[in-house]
Amino acid sequence: MAVSMNRRKPKTSKNSETKQHCSCSAFLFKFLSRIPLGILLLILVYLWSSSSTIISGKIVHICVSSRKLNNLYCLSAGTQPNFEIPIPLTNNSFTRNIENTDASPSTNSSVTDDKEIVNALSSSTIGNIKEDIDIFRKDSIRTEIDGADKNRNEEIAIAKKAVKEQLQLHRSWMSSTNHASCEGRGVYVYDLPSKFNKDLIGQCEDMMPWTNFCEYFNNDALGEPLASLGKGWYHTHQYSLEPIFHSRILSHPCRVYNESEAKLFYVPYYGGLDILRWHFKNVSVDVKDTLAMDLMKWLEHRKPWVQNSGSDHVFVLGKISWDFRRRSYTSWGTRFLELEQMQNPIKLLIERQPWEVNDIAIPHPTFFHPHSDDDIVAWQQKIIGTTRKSLVSFAGAERPNQPESIRSVLISQCTSTSSDRCQFLDCKSGGCNQPETVTELFMDSEFCLQPPGDSPTRKSVFDSLVSGCIPVLFDPFTAYYQYPWHLPEDHRKYSVFIDQEEVRRMKVDVVGRLSGISARERDEMRRFIVYELLPGLVYGDSSSRFEKFQDAFSISVNTLLERVSRMR
């Protein structure tokens, strides 16, 4: 707090004080009587402007004030040797009047509150100190920015290391053995009350204001068939994972009906659909949490849940992790994954929270749902032999309300070149709602741009891979830190990475960089995608049977069974 310094002298005796007062008054009268009236008026004007000294913490401010000066001008010095004076970078009157600049905001708590300083230097003094302050401020800003960048880079490095360690753990659960027997590998499916799953599908008509979801839940939630794309293609919604997974696990060969025979317990709660129905309705957070809380109460009366505190249970959720981790400052989503009871179970989601070890991301549902090995082979042969007429394509839309988004830059680069180099499908026009249009675009392209959208991951990444189009990623959290069971650690085998910061700062011509990748490299990557990755990225239909391949569902369940078998 600023404290004004008193310039009074030490107290003396009354007699001494009286004598001093008298002699001073006589001297002052004598002095003033000899001063011309004009000069006397100038002295009074000077007295009207007075200087003062203020101490704030370890800083001394010497300031001059005048009623004619509306702003603050002060010189400051430290009260201790080698003390560095913080230069306020906030938009206050001191920095604003020394130099008309847009300095970056600072949150330095040691910066003085200039509202307490009501004095100012005369305008002639500004020029004398401006150069020194310019140099000092630049050095201070540079030091602060360098320090902040260093700390931020260190934090990012630590965070990424933690994510990579989790992904290594997740990959360690995978087994290279294809178990022919279900002995000791029983899967138990809870028969939940219908309000936790089937009744939610029954609300399909008004789940979202502008979409009737009912058609998407036909054919065991695969949607309507797409005859123009061939056998096994459906108009599947990106949020249909929960009923798709449920349909498949009900017919799993290792399913058991006795809890005591089970290694893995599947809880068919459609949490994503539960959230989706409330997203655009004006209801309280208590209403949004009701069904999840009812589920916890229901599970607490089940012996398997209590026995291992849910650690051998799995939930499949068809939306991103953040939708289930509502914070206190927002009403979006639910608190389902923040509940204490939900910390031990495994959660399979289309996008994981990167620092939650029990969050596992599995592929978004695509439009392709093969029934057999033959369906997969037929599709592989078709796309490996497709002639790709365009080098690059991007299906998406700008994010004008997201200043950090790089989409507008990519769109500008794409549309400023020829169509044989880059094709742009504007999703604002509704073209992306047609699976045939998107799939044909990707099949016609060598590379597919996949910038982050409303969240880091994109369904479009999997649509492009299934179409044999090499995805170009700009954020490692879009795929590299998400899908340890379905995508290999070496992302160079199936994708191209370009740092989004380079794009944002206009330091890279994306189309130009991609054109520098040789045809041989593109062919090697595509063959890896089509023959090694594709079968494990798609979800077969509800009655599918694969002998040669494992689809996304089989990989997920087999890895879960391997994990729980190691727990006991």
Coordinates of C-alpha atoms in Angstrom, one line a residue:
M1 CA 0.0 0.0 0.0
A2 CA 1.4 3.5 -0.9
V3 CA 2.5 5.6 2.1
S4 CA 3.1 9.3 1.8
M5 CA 6.5 10.5 3.3
N6 CA 6.2 13.4 5.7
R7 CA 8.9 16.1 5.4
R8 CA 8.4 17.5 8.9
K9 CA 11.4 18.1 11.1
P10 CA 11.8 16.5 14.6
K11 CA 9.7 18.1 17.4
T12 CA 11.3 20.9 19.3
S13 CA 10.3 22.9 22.4
K14 CA 7.4 25.4 22.3
N15 CA 9.7 28.4 23.0
S16 CA 12.1 27.4 20.3
E17 CA 9.3 26.7 17.9
T18 CA 7.7 30.2 18.6
K19 CA 11.0 32.0 18.0
Q20 CA 11.6 30.1 14.8
H21 CA 8.0 30.9 13.7
C22 CA 8.5 34.6 14.3
S23 CA 11.8 34.9 12.7
C24 CA 10.6 32.9 9.7
S25 CA 7.5 35.1 9.3
A26 CA 9.6 38.3 9.5
F27 CA 12.0 37.0 6.9
L28 CA 9.2 35.8 4.6
F29 CA 7.4 39.2 4.8
K30 CA 10.7 41.0 4.1
F31 CA 11.4 38.7 1.2
L32 CA 8.0 38.9 -0.4
S33 CA 7.8 42.7 -0.2
R34 CA 10.8 42.9 -2.5
I35 CA 9.4 40.5 -5.2
P36 CA 7.5 42.1 -8.1
L37 CA 3.8 41.1 -8.3
G38 CA 4.2 39.2 -11.6
I39 CA 7.0 37.0 -10.2
L40 CA 5.0 36.4 -7.0
L41 CA 2.1 35.1 -9.1
L42 CA 4.4 32.7 -10.9
I43 CA 5.6 31.4 -7.5
L44 CA 2.0 30.9 -6.5
V45 CA 1.4 28.9 -9.7
Y46 CA 4.4 26.8 -8.9
L47 CA 3.1 26.2 -5.4
W48 CA -0.2 25.1 -7.0
S49 CA 1.8 22.3 -8.6
S50 CA 3.5 20.3 -5.9
S51 CA 5.8 17.4 -5.7
S52 CA 5.5 14.4 -3.4
T53 CA 7.3 11.2 -2.7
I54 CA 5.4 7.9 -2.4
I55 CA 6.7 4.5 -1.3
S56 CA 5.1 1.4 -2.7
G57 CA 6.7 -1.9 -1.5
K58 CA 10.4 -1.7 -2.4
I59 CA 9.9 1.2 -4.9
V60 CA 10.1 4.9 -4.4
H61 CA 8.1 7.1 -6.8
I62 CA 8.9 10.8 -7.1
C63 CA 6.0 12.5 -8.8
V64 CA 4.9 16.0 -9.7
S65 CA 1.2 16.8 -10.1
S66 CA -0.7 19.6 -11.8
R67 CA -4.4 20.1 -12.3
K68 CA -3.7 20.9 -15.9
L69 CA -2.2 17.5 -16.4
N70 CA -4.8 14.7 -16.5
N71 CA -2.3 11.9 -16.5
L72 CA 0.5 10.4 -14.4
Y73 CA 4.2 11.0 -14.8
C74 CA 6.6 9.7 -12.2
L75 CA 10.2 8.7 -11.8
S76 CA 10.9 5.5 -9.7
A77 CA 13.8 3.9 -8.0
G78 CA 14.4 0.8 -5.9
T79 CA 14.8 1.1 -2.2
Q80 CA 17.4 -1.8 -2.1
P81 CA 20.6 -2.3 -4.1
N82 CA 20.3 -4.1 -7.4
F83 CA 16.5 -4.1 -7.2
E84 CA 14.8 -4.2 -10.6
I85 CA 11.8 -2.0 -11.0
P86 CA 8.9 -3.7 -12.7
I87 CA 7.7 -1.8 -15.6
P88 CA 3.9 -2.0 -15.7
L89 CA 2.7 -3.5 -19.0
T90 CA -0.9 -3.0 -18.3
N91 CA -2.9 -0.3 -20.1
N92 CA -2.4 2.3 -17.4
S93 CA -1.8 6.0 -17.7
F94 CA 1.9 5.8 -17.0
T95 CA 2.7 3.6 -20.0
R96 CA 0.0 5.1 -22.1
N97 CA 1.4 8.6 -21.9
I98 CA 5.1 7.9 -22.0
E99 CA 4.6 6.1 -25.3
N100 CA 1.4 5.4 -27.2
T101 CA 1.9 1.6 -27.5
D102 CA -0.1 -1.6 -27.2
A103 CA 2.0 -3.4 -24.7
S104 CA 1.0 -7.0 -23.8
P105 CA -0.9 -7.4 -20.5
S106 CA 1.1 -8.4 -17.5
T107 CA -0.2 -10.2 -14.4
N108 CA 2.9 -9.2 -12.3
S109 CA 1.4 -8.7 -8.8
S110 CA 4.3 -6.4 -7.8
V111 CA 3.3 -3.7 -10.3
T112 CA 2.1 -0.6 -8.5
D113 CA -1.6 0.3 -8.8
D114 CA -1.1 3.7 -10.5
K115 CA -4.6 4.8 -9.5
E116 CA -3.0 5.8 -6.2
I117 CA -0.4 8.0 -7.9
V118 CA -2.1 11.2 -8.8
N119 CA 0.9 13.3 -9.8
A120 CA 2.6 13.8 -13.2
L121 CA 5.8 15.1 -14.7
S122 CA 5.6 18.1 -17.0
S123 CA 5.4 17.3 -20.7
S124 CA 9.0 18.6 -21.2
T125 CA 10.3 15.8 -18.9
I126 CA 8.7 13.1 -21.1
G127 CA 11.3 13.4 -23.9
N128 CA 14.2 13.3 -21.4
I129 CA 13.2 9.9 -20.0
K130 CA 11.4 8.3 -23.0
E131 CA 14.6 6.8 -24.5
D132 CA 15.7 5.2 -21.2
I133 CA 12.2 3.8 -20.6
D134 CA 12.0 2.4 -24.1
I135 CA 15.2 0.5 -23.6
F136 CA 14.3 -0.7 -20.1
R137 CA 10.8 -1.7 -21.2
K138 CA 12.0 -3.7 -24.2
D139 CA 14.6 -5.5 -22.1
S140 CA 11.9 -6.2 -19.4
I141 CA 9.3 -7.5 -22.0
R142 CA 11.9 -9.6 -23.7
T143 CA 13.0 -11.1 -20.4
E144 CA 9.5 -11.8 -19.3
I145 CA 8.4 -13.3 -22.6
D146 CA 11.5 -15.5 -22.8
G147 CA 11.0 -16.7 -19.3
A148 CA 7.3 -17.3 -19.9
D149 CA 8.0 -19.2 -23.1
K150 CA 10.7 -21.3 -21.4
N151 CA 8.3 -22.2 -18.6
R152 CA 5.5 -23.0 -21.0
N153 CA 7.8 -25.1 -23.2
E154 CA 8.9 -27.0 -20.1
E155 CA 5.3 -27.6 -19.0
I156 CA 4.3 -28.8 -22.4
A157 CA 7.3 -31.1 -22.5
I158 CA 6.4 -32.6 -19.2
A159 CA 2.7 -33.0 -20.2
K160 CA 3.6 -34.6 -23.5
K161 CA 5.9 -37.0 -21.7
A162 CA 3.1 -38.0 -19.3
V163 CA 0.8 -38.6 -22.2
K164 CA 3.3 -40.8 -24.1
E165 CA 4.0 -42.9 -20.9
Q166 CA 0.2 -43.5 -20.6
L167 CA 0.0 -44.5 -24.3
Q168 CA 2.9 -46.9 -23.8
L169 CA 1.0 -48.5 -20.9
H170 CA -2.2 -48.7 -23.0
R171 CA -0.2 -50.4 -25.8
S172 CA 1.3 -52.9 -23.4
W173 CA -2.1 -54.3 -22.8
M174 CA -2.4 -55.5 -26.4
S175 CA -1.8 -59.1 -27.1
S176 CA -0.2 -60.5 -30.2
T177 CA -2.0 -63.8 -29.6
N178 CA -5.4 -64.3 -31.3
H179 CA -7.3 -66.3 -28.7
A180 CA -9.4 -69.1 -30.2
S181 CA -10.9 -70.0 -26.9
C182 CA -13.1 -68.0 -24.5
E183 CA -11.9 -69.9 -21.5
G184 CA -11.2 -67.4 -18.7
R185 CA -12.3 -64.6 -21.0
G186 CA -16.0 -64.2 -20.2
V187 CA -17.7 -60.9 -21.0
Y188 CA -20.8 -60.0 -18.9
V189 CA -23.3 -57.5 -20.2
Y190 CA -25.5 -55.8 -17.6
D191 CA -29.2 -55.8 -18.4
L192 CA -29.8 -52.2 -17.4
P193 CA -33.2 -50.7 -17.0
S194 CA -34.3 -49.3 -20.4
K195 CA -34.1 -45.7 -19.3
F196 CA -30.3 -45.9 -19.5
N197 CA -30.2 -46.9 -23.2
K198 CA -33.2 -47.9 -25.2
D199 CA -35.4 -45.1 -23.9
L200 CA -32.8 -42.6 -25.0
I201 CA -33.0 -43.9 -28.5
G202 CA -36.7 -43.5 -28.3
Q203 CA -36.2 -39.7 -27.9
C204 CA -34.5 -39.5 -31.3
E205 CA -37.1 -37.1 -32.8
D206 CA -36.3 -34.2 -30.5
M207 CA -32.8 -35.1 -29.4
M208 CA -31.4 -32.1 -31.2
P209 CA -33.5 -29.1 -32.5
W210 CA -32.5 -29.3 -36.2
T211 CA -31.9 -33.1 -36.7
N212 CA -34.2 -36.1 -36.5
F213 CA -31.9 -38.8 -35.2
C214 CA -34.4 -41.7 -35.8
E215 CA -33.1 -42.6 -39.2
Y216 CA -29.6 -42.9 -37.8
F217 CA -30.7 -45.6 -35.4
N218 CA -32.0 -47.9 -38.0
N219 CA -30.1 -51.1 -38.8
D220 CA -28.7 -51.4 -35.3
A221 CA -27.6 -47.8 -35.3
L222 CA -25.7 -48.0 -38.6
G223 CA -28.2 -45.8 -40.4
E224 CA -29.6 -46.2 -43.8
P225 CA -27.7 -48.1 -46.5
L226 CA -25.7 -46.2 -49.1
A227 CA -26.1 -48.3 -52.2
S228 CA -24.0 -46.0 -54.4
L229 CA -20.9 -46.7 -52.4
G230 CA -21.4 -50.5 -52.3
K231 CA -22.0 -53.3 -49.9
G232 CA -21.4 -52.5 -46.2
W233 CA -21.9 -48.7 -46.5
Y234 CA -24.3 -46.8 -44.3
H235 CA -25.2 -43.3 -43.4
T236 CA -23.8 -43.6 -39.8
H237 CA -23.9 -40.7 -37.4
Q238 CA -20.7 -39.8 -35.6
Y239 CA -22.4 -40.1 -32.2
S240 CA -23.8 -43.7 -32.8
L241 CA -20.9 -45.5 -31.2
E242 CA -22.8 -46.5 -28.0
P243 CA -25.6 -48.5 -29.7
I244 CA -23.2 -49.9 -32.3
F245 CA -20.9 -51.3 -29.7
H246 CA -23.8 -52.6 -27.6
S247 CA -25.2 -54.5 -30.6
R248 CA -21.9 -56.1 -31.3
I249 CA -21.1 -57.2 -27.7
L250 CA -24.5 -58.8 -27.3
S251 CA -23.4 -61.4 -29.9
H252 CA -19.8 -61.6 -28.8
P253 CA -18.6 -65.3 -28.7
C254 CA -17.2 -64.8 -25.1
R255 CA -20.4 -63.4 -23.7
V256 CA -21.4 -65.1 -20.4
Y257 CA -24.7 -64.9 -18.5
N258 CA -23.3 -65.7 -15.1
E259 CA -21.5 -62.9 -13.3
S260 CA -19.1 -65.4 -11.6
E261 CA -17.8 -66.5 -15.0
A262 CA -17.0 -63.1 -16.2
K263 CA -13.6 -61.3 -16.5
L264 CA -14.9 -58.2 -18.0
F265 CA -18.2 -56.3 -17.2
Y266 CA -19.8 -54.1 -19.9
V267 CA -22.2 -51.3 -18.7
P268 CA -24.4 -50.4 -21.7
Y269 CA -25.2 -46.8 -20.6
Y270 CA -25.7 -44.5 -23.6
G271 CA -24.1 -41.5 -21.8
G272 CA -23.4 -39.6 -25.0
L273 CA -27.0 -39.7 -26.0
D274 CA -28.0 -38.7 -22.5
I275 CA -25.8 -35.6 -22.8
L276 CA -26.9 -34.9 -26.4
R277 CA -30.6 -34.5 -25.5
W278 CA -29.8 -31.7 -23.0
H279 CA -27.1 -29.8 -25.0
F280 CA -29.6 -27.3 -26.5
K281 CA -32.3 -27.3 -23.9
N282 CA -32.6 -24.9 -21.0
V283 CA -32.4 -27.3 -18.1
S284 CA -30.5 -27.2 -14.8
V285 CA -27.2 -29.1 -14.3
D286 CA -29.0 -31.3 -11.7
V287 CA -31.4 -32.5 -14.5
K288 CA -28.4 -33.2 -16.7
D289 CA -26.7 -35.3 -14.0
T290 CA -29.9 -37.2 -12.9
L291 CA -29.5 -40.3 -15.1
A292 CA -25.8 -40.7 -14.4
M293 CA -26.4 -40.5 -10.6
D294 CA -29.2 -43.0 -10.9
L295 CA -26.8 -45.4 -12.7
M296 CA -24.3 -45.1 -9.9
K297 CA -27.0 -46.0 -7.3
W298 CA -28.0 -49.0 -9.4
L299 CA -24.4 -50.3 -9.7
E300 CA -23.7 -49.9 -6.0
H301 CA -26.2 -52.8 -5.4
R302 CA -24.3 -55.1 -7.8
K303 CA -21.7 -57.4 -6.3
P304 CA -19.2 -57.3 -9.2
W305 CA -19.1 -53.5 -9.1
V306 CA -18.4 -53.4 -5.4
Q307 CA -16.0 -56.3 -5.4
N308 CA -13.3 -54.6 -7.5
S309 CA -14.5 -51.0 -7.2
G310 CA -15.4 -51.0 -10.9
S311 CA -11.8 -51.6 -12.1
D312 CA -13.0 -54.6 -14.3
H313 CA -15.9 -52.6 -15.8
V314 CA -16.0 -50.8 -19.1
F315 CA -18.2 -48.0 -20.3
V316 CA -18.4 -47.0 -24.0
L317 CA -19.2 -43.3 -24.5
G318 CA -20.0 -41.9 -27.9
K319 CA -18.9 -38.3 -27.3
I320 CA -15.6 -36.6 -26.3
S321 CA -14.3 -36.9 -22.7
W322 CA -14.8 -33.2 -22.0
D323 CA -18.6 -33.5 -22.4
F324 CA -18.6 -35.7 -19.3
R325 CA -16.3 -33.4 -17.2
R326 CA -18.3 -30.3 -16.6
R327 CA -16.5 -27.5 -14.8
S328 CA -18.0 -25.2 -12.2
Y329 CA -17.8 -22.2 -14.6
T330 CA -20.1 -23.8 -17.3
S331 CA -23.3 -25.7 -17.6
W332 CA -22.2 -27.7 -20.7
G333 CA -22.3 -31.5 -20.3
T334 CA -22.4 -33.6 -17.2
R335 CA -20.1 -34.5 -14.3
F336 CA -20.3 -38.2 -15.1
L337 CA -16.5 -38.8 -15.5
E338 CA -15.7 -36.6 -12.5
L339 CA -17.6 -38.8 -10.1
E340 CA -15.4 -40.6 -7.6
Q341 CA -17.1 -43.9 -8.5
M342 CA -16.0 -43.5 -12.2
Q343 CA -12.3 -43.2 -11.6
N344 CA -11.5 -46.9 -11.7
P345 CA -13.5 -48.2 -14.7
I346 CA -12.1 -48.1 -18.2
K347 CA -13.9 -45.6 -20.5
L348 CA -13.8 -46.0 -24.2
L349 CA -14.5 -42.7 -26.0
I350 CA -14.1 -41.1 -29.4
E351 CA -11.8 -38.6 -27.8
R352 CA -9.9 -39.2 -24.5
Q353 CA -8.8 -36.7 -21.9
P354 CA -5.1 -37.0 -22.5
W355 CA -4.0 -37.1 -18.8
E356 CA -6.6 -39.6 -17.6
V357 CA -5.0 -43.0 -17.7
N358 CA -8.4 -44.9 -17.8
D359 CA -9.7 -42.9 -20.7
I360 CA -9.0 -44.8 -24.0
A361 CA -9.9 -43.4 -27.4
I362 CA -11.2 -45.7 -30.0
P363 CA -12.1 -44.8 -33.6
H364 CA -15.1 -42.7 -34.6
P365 CA -17.7 -44.8 -36.5
T366 CA -17.2 -44.4 -40.2
F367 CA -19.7 -45.1 -43.0
F368 CA -18.2 -48.5 -43.8
H369 CA -19.4 -51.5 -41.8
P370 CA -18.2 -54.7 -43.5
H371 CA -19.9 -58.0 -42.7
S372 CA -17.0 -60.4 -43.6
D373 CA -13.3 -60.6 -44.6
D374 CA -14.4 -60.5 -48.2
D375 CA -16.1 -57.1 -47.8
I376 CA -12.8 -55.7 -46.5
V377 CA -10.7 -57.2 -49.2
A378 CA -13.0 -56.0 -51.9
W379 CA -12.8 -52.4 -50.6
Q380 CA -9.0 -52.6 -50.2
Q381 CA -8.7 -53.6 -53.9
K382 CA -11.0 -50.8 -55.0
I383 CA -9.2 -47.9 -53.2
I384 CA -5.7 -49.1 -53.8
G385 CA -6.3 -49.0 -57.5
T386 CA -8.2 -45.6 -57.5
T387 CA -6.7 -42.8 -59.7
R388 CA -6.3 -39.8 -57.5
K389 CA -6.7 -36.6 -59.5
S390 CA -6.1 -34.1 -56.8
L391 CA -3.0 -33.6 -54.6
V392 CA -4.8 -32.2 -51.6
S393 CA -8.4 -31.8 -50.3
F394 CA -10.1 -30.2 -47.3
A395 CA -13.7 -30.8 -46.2
G396 CA -14.6 -28.4 -43.5
A397 CA -15.6 -24.9 -42.6
E398 CA -14.0 -21.8 -41.1
R399 CA -14.2 -21.1 -37.4
P400 CA -14.7 -17.3 -37.3
N401 CA -15.3 -17.4 -33.5
Q402 CA -12.1 -19.2 -32.8
P403 CA -9.2 -16.8 -33.5
E404 CA -6.6 -19.6 -32.9
S405 CA -8.1 -21.8 -35.6
I406 CA -6.0 -22.4 -38.7
R407 CA -8.9 -23.4 -40.9
S408 CA -9.2 -20.0 -42.7
V409 CA -5.5 -20.0 -43.5
L410 CA -5.8 -23.5 -45.0
I411 CA -8.9 -22.6 -47.0
S412 CA -7.2 -19.6 -48.4
Q413 CA -4.1 -21.6 -49.4
C414 CA -6.3 -24.3 -50.9
T415 CA -8.6 -22.0 -52.9
S416 CA -5.8 -19.9 -54.2
T417 CA -4.4 -22.7 -56.2
S418 CA -5.7 -25.0 -59.0
S419 CA -8.3 -27.7 -58.4
D420 CA -5.9 -30.4 -59.4
R421 CA -3.6 -29.3 -56.6
C422 CA -6.3 -28.6 -53.9
Q423 CA -10.0 -29.2 -53.7
F424 CA -12.1 -27.5 -51.0
L425 CA -15.6 -28.8 -49.8
D426 CA -17.3 -26.1 -47.8
C427 CA -19.3 -27.8 -45.0
K428 CA -21.3 -24.6 -44.4
S429 CA -23.1 -25.3 -47.7
G430 CA -24.2 -28.7 -46.4
G431 CA -22.0 -30.8 -48.7
C432 CA -20.4 -32.6 -45.8
N433 CA -23.8 -34.0 -44.8
Q434 CA -23.7 -36.3 -47.8
P435 CA -21.4 -39.3 -47.1
E436 CA -21.1 -40.0 -50.9
T437 CA -19.7 -36.5 -51.6
V438 CA -17.1 -36.7 -48.8
T439 CA -16.0 -40.2 -49.6
E440 CA -15.6 -39.5 -53.3
L441 CA -13.6 -36.4 -52.5
F442 CA -11.2 -38.3 -50.3
M443 CA -10.9 -41.2 -52.8
D444 CA -9.9 -38.6 -55.4
S445 CA -7.2 -37.0 -53.2
E446 CA -3.6 -38.0 -52.2
F447 CA -3.7 -36.0 -49.0
C448 CA -6.6 -34.9 -46.8
L449 CA -6.1 -31.8 -44.5
Q450 CA -7.3 -32.5 -40.9
P451 CA -7.1 -29.4 -38.7
P452 CA -8.7 -29.4 -35.3
G453 CA -12.3 -28.4 -35.1
D454 CA -14.4 -27.9 -32.0
S455 CA -12.1 -30.3 -30.3
P456 CA -8.7 -31.9 -31.3
T457 CA -10.1 -35.1 -32.9
R458 CA -12.1 -35.4 -36.1
K459 CA -14.2 -38.2 -37.5
S460 CA -12.9 -37.0 -40.8
V461 CA -9.5 -38.5 -40.0
F462 CA -11.0 -42.0 -40.1
D463 CA -13.1 -41.2 -43.1
S464 CA -10.0 -40.2 -45.0
L465 CA -8.0 -43.3 -43.9
V466 CA -10.8 -45.6 -44.9
S467 CA -10.8 -43.9 -48.3
G468 CA -7.0 -44.3 -48.7
C469 CA -6.3 -40.6 -48.3
I470 CA -3.2 -39.7 -46.3
P471 CA -4.3 -37.5 -43.4
V472 CA -2.3 -34.3 -42.8
L473 CA -2.4 -33.5 -39.1
F474 CA -1.6 -30.2 -37.4
D475 CA -2.0 -31.1 -33.7
P476 CA -0.6 -34.3 -32.1
F477 CA -3.7 -34.6 -30.0
T478 CA -5.9 -35.1 -33.1
A479 CA -4.7 -38.7 -33.4
Y480 CA -1.1 -39.4 -32.1
Y481 CA -2.1 -39.1 -28.4
Q482 CA -5.5 -40.7 -28.8
Y483 CA -5.7 -44.1 -30.3
P484 CA -3.0 -46.4 -28.9
W485 CA -4.8 -49.7 -29.9
H486 CA -5.7 -48.7 -33.4
L487 CA -2.9 -46.5 -34.7
P488 CA 0.8 -47.3 -34.5
E489 CA 3.3 -45.2 -32.5
D490 CA 5.2 -44.3 -35.6
H491 CA 2.8 -41.8 -37.2
R492 CA 5.0 -41.2 -40.2
K493 CA 3.8 -44.5 -41.6
Y494 CA 0.3 -43.2 -42.2
S495 CA 0.2 -39.4 -41.9
V496 CA 2.0 -36.1 -42.4
F497 CA 2.5 -33.7 -39.6
I498 CA 2.7 -29.9 -40.0
D499 CA 2.8 -27.8 -36.8
Q500 CA -0.2 -25.6 -36.7
E501 CA 1.9 -22.7 -35.3
E502 CA 3.8 -22.6 -38.6
V503 CA 0.5 -22.4 -40.4
R504 CA -0.9 -19.8 -38.1
R505 CA 2.1 -17.6 -38.6
M506 CA 2.0 -18.0 -42.3
K507 CA 5.4 -19.7 -42.3
V508 CA 4.5 -22.7 -44.5
D509 CA 2.8 -23.3 -47.8
V510 CA 1.0 -26.5 -46.9
V511 CA 0.1 -27.5 -50.5
G512 CA 3.7 -26.7 -51.6
R513 CA 5.2 -28.8 -48.8
L514 CA 2.9 -31.8 -49.6
S515 CA 3.8 -31.5 -53.3
G516 CA 7.4 -32.2 -52.3
I517 CA 6.6 -35.7 -51.0
S518 CA 7.5 -38.2 -53.8
A519 CA 5.0 -40.5 -55.5
R520 CA 7.0 -43.5 -54.0
E521 CA 6.6 -42.2 -50.5
R522 CA 2.9 -41.6 -51.0
D523 CA 2.4 -45.1 -52.4
E524 CA 4.2 -46.7 -49.4
M525 CA 2.1 -44.7 -46.9
R526 CA -1.1 -45.6 -48.7
R527 CA -0.4 -49.3 -48.9
F528 CA 0.3 -49.3 -45.1
I529 CA -3.0 -47.5 -44.5
V530 CA -5.1 -49.8 -46.7
Y531 CA -3.5 -53.1 -45.9
E532 CA -2.4 -52.7 -42.3
L533 CA -4.6 -50.1 -40.7
L534 CA -8.0 -50.1 -42.5
P535 CA -9.5 -53.3 -41.2
G536 CA -8.9 -52.2 -37.6
L537 CA -10.5 -48.8 -38.0
V538 CA -14.0 -49.9 -39.1
Y539 CA -16.8 -51.5 -37.1
G540 CA -18.4 -54.5 -38.7
D541 CA -22.2 -54.8 -38.7
S542 CA -24.0 -56.4 -35.8
S543 CA -23.8 -60.0 -37.3
S544 CA -20.3 -59.7 -38.8
R545 CA -17.8 -62.5 -38.5
F546 CA -14.1 -62.1 -39.3
E547 CA -11.5 -64.8 -39.4
K548 CA -8.6 -63.0 -41.2
F549 CA -9.1 -59.5 -39.7
Q550 CA -9.8 -57.8 -36.5
D551 CA -12.1 -54.8 -36.7
A552 CA -12.1 -51.8 -34.3
F553 CA -14.6 -53.6 -32.0
S554 CA -12.6 -56.8 -31.8
I555 CA -9.3 -55.0 -31.1
S556 CA -11.0 -53.1 -28.3
V557 CA -12.6 -56.0 -26.6
N558 CA -9.6 -58.3 -27.0
T559 CA -7.3 -55.7 -25.4
L560 CA -9.8 -55.1 -22.6
L561 CA -9.8 -58.8 -21.9
E562 CA -6.0 -58.9 -21.9
R563 CA -5.9 -56.1 -19.4
V564 CA -8.3 -57.6 -16.9
S565 CA -6.7 -61.0 -17.1
R566 CA -3.4 -59.4 -16.0
M567 CA -5.2 -57.8 -13.0
R568 CA -6.0 -61.1 -11.3

